Amino acid sequence: MKRIIFLIISLLLVGCYEAKYLSIPYIKGNLYSKEDNKPIAGAAIYKSLFIV
């Protein structure tokens, strides 16, 4: 039982470690400036598909 819990927790941690290694399904969106309607560099929104 401890092994299963450890495996689940480790998979969640690895899945959330970095955006390029995400193993959890997600939708990525960009933030846009109100002044010139261009995407803001380095800003992104990640929405989990599990919450929807």
Coordinates of N, CA and C in Angstrom, one line a residue:
M1 N 0.8 -1.2 0.0 CA 0.0 0.0 0.0 C 0.9 1.3 0.0
K2 N 2.0 1.2 0.8 CA 2.8 2.4 0.8 C 3.5 2.6 -0.5
R3 N 3.8 1.5 -1.3 CA 4.4 1.7 -2.6 C 3.5 2.4 -3.6
I4 N 2.2 2.0 -3.5 CA 1.2 2.6 -4.4 C 1.0 4.1 -4.1
I5 N 1.0 4.5 -2.9 CA 0.8 5.9 -2.5 C 2.1 6.7 -2.9
F6 N 3.3 6.1 -2.7 CA 4.5 6.7 -3.1 C 4.5 6.9 -4.6
L7 N 4.1 5.9 -5.4 CA 4.1 6.0 -6.8 C 3.2 7.1 -7.3
I8 N 2.0 7.2 -6.7 CA 1.0 8.2 -7.1 C 1.6 9.6 -6.8
I9 N 2.1 9.8 -5.6 CA 2.6 11.1 -5.2 C 3.8 11.5 -6.1
S10 N 4.7 10.5 -6.4 CA 5.9 10.8 -7.2 C 5.4 11.2 -8.7
L11 N 4.4 10.5 -9.2 CA 4.0 10.9 -10.5 C 3.3 12.3 -10.6
L12 N 2.6 12.6 -9.5 CA 2.0 14.0 -9.5 C 3.1 15.0 -9.4
L13 N 4.2 14.8 -8.6 CA 5.3 15.7 -8.4 C 6.0 15.9 -9.7
V14 N 6.3 14.8 -10.4 CA 7.0 14.8 -11.7 C 6.2 15.5 -12.7
G15 N 4.9 15.3 -12.7 CA 4.0 15.9 -13.7 C 3.8 17.4 -13.5
C16 N 4.0 17.9 -12.3 CA 3.9 19.3 -12.0 C 5.3 20.0 -11.9
Y17 N 6.4 19.3 -12.1 CA 7.7 19.9 -11.9 C 8.0 21.0 -12.8
E18 N 7.9 20.8 -14.1 CA 8.2 21.9 -15.1 C 7.1 21.8 -16.2
A19 N 6.9 22.9 -16.8 CA 5.8 23.0 -17.9 C 6.2 22.0 -19.0
K20 N 7.5 21.9 -19.4 CA 7.8 21.1 -20.5 C 7.7 19.6 -20.2
Y21 N 7.6 19.2 -19.0 CA 7.5 17.8 -18.6 C 6.1 17.5 -18.0
L22 N 5.2 18.3 -18.3 CA 3.8 18.0 -17.7 C 3.3 16.7 -18.3
S23 N 2.8 15.8 -17.4 CA 2.2 14.6 -17.9 C 0.7 14.7 -17.7
I24 N 0.2 15.7 -17.0 CA -1.2 15.9 -16.8 C -1.8 16.7 -17.9
P25 N -2.9 16.3 -18.5 CA -3.5 17.1 -19.6 C -3.8 18.5 -19.2
Y26 N -3.5 19.5 -20.1 CA -3.8 20.9 -19.8 C -4.0 21.6 -21.0
I27 N -4.6 22.8 -20.9 CA -4.7 23.8 -22.0 C -3.8 25.0 -21.7
K28 N -3.0 25.4 -22.7 CA -2.2 26.5 -22.5 C -2.7 27.7 -23.2
G29 N -2.7 28.9 -22.6 CA -3.2 30.1 -23.2 C -2.2 31.2 -22.9
N30 N -2.2 32.3 -23.7 CA -1.3 33.4 -23.6 C -2.1 34.6 -23.0
L31 N -1.3 35.5 -22.3 CA -1.9 36.7 -21.9 C -1.6 37.8 -22.9
Y32 N -2.6 38.6 -23.2 CA -2.4 39.7 -24.2 C -2.6 41.1 -23.5
S33 N -1.8 42.0 -24.0 CA -1.8 43.4 -23.5 C -3.0 44.1 -24.0
K34 N -3.6 44.9 -23.2 CA -4.8 45.7 -23.5 C -4.4 46.9 -24.4
E35 N -3.2 47.4 -24.3 CA -2.8 48.5 -25.1 C -2.6 48.2 -26.6
D36 N -1.8 47.2 -26.9 CA -1.4 47.0 -28.3 C -1.9 45.6 -28.7
N37 N -2.6 44.8 -27.9 CA -3.1 43.5 -28.2 C -2.1 42.5 -28.7
K38 N -0.9 42.6 -28.1 CA 0.2 41.7 -28.4 C 0.4 40.8 -27.2
P39 N 0.9 39.5 -27.4 CA 1.1 38.6 -26.3 C 2.2 39.1 -25.4
I40 N 2.1 39.0 -24.1 CA 3.1 39.4 -23.1 C 4.1 38.3 -23.0
A41 N 5.4 38.6 -23.2 CA 6.5 37.7 -23.2 C 6.6 37.0 -21.8
G42 N 6.7 35.7 -21.8 CA 6.9 34.9 -20.6 C 5.7 34.7 -19.7
A43 N 4.5 35.2 -20.2 CA 3.3 35.0 -19.4 C 2.4 34.0 -20.1
A44 N 2.0 33.0 -19.3 CA 1.1 32.0 -19.9 C 0.1 31.5 -18.8
I45 N -1.0 31.0 -19.2 CA -2.0 30.5 -18.3 C -2.1 29.0 -18.6
Y46 N -2.1 28.1 -17.6 CA -2.3 26.7 -17.7 C -3.6 26.3 -17.0
K47 N -4.5 25.7 -17.7 CA -5.8 25.3 -17.1 C -5.8 23.8 -17.1
S48 N -6.0 23.2 -16.0 CA -6.0 21.7 -15.9 C -7.4 21.2 -16.5
L49 N -7.3 20.1 -17.2 CA -8.5 19.5 -17.8 C -9.3 18.7 -16.7
F50 N -8.6 18.4 -15.6 CA -9.3 17.6 -14.6 C -10.3 18.5 -13.8
I51 N -10.0 19.8 -13.8 CA -10.9 20.7 -13.0 C -12.2 21.0 -13.8
V52 N -12.1 21.0 -15.1 CA -13.2 21.4 -16.0 C -14.3 20.4 -15.8

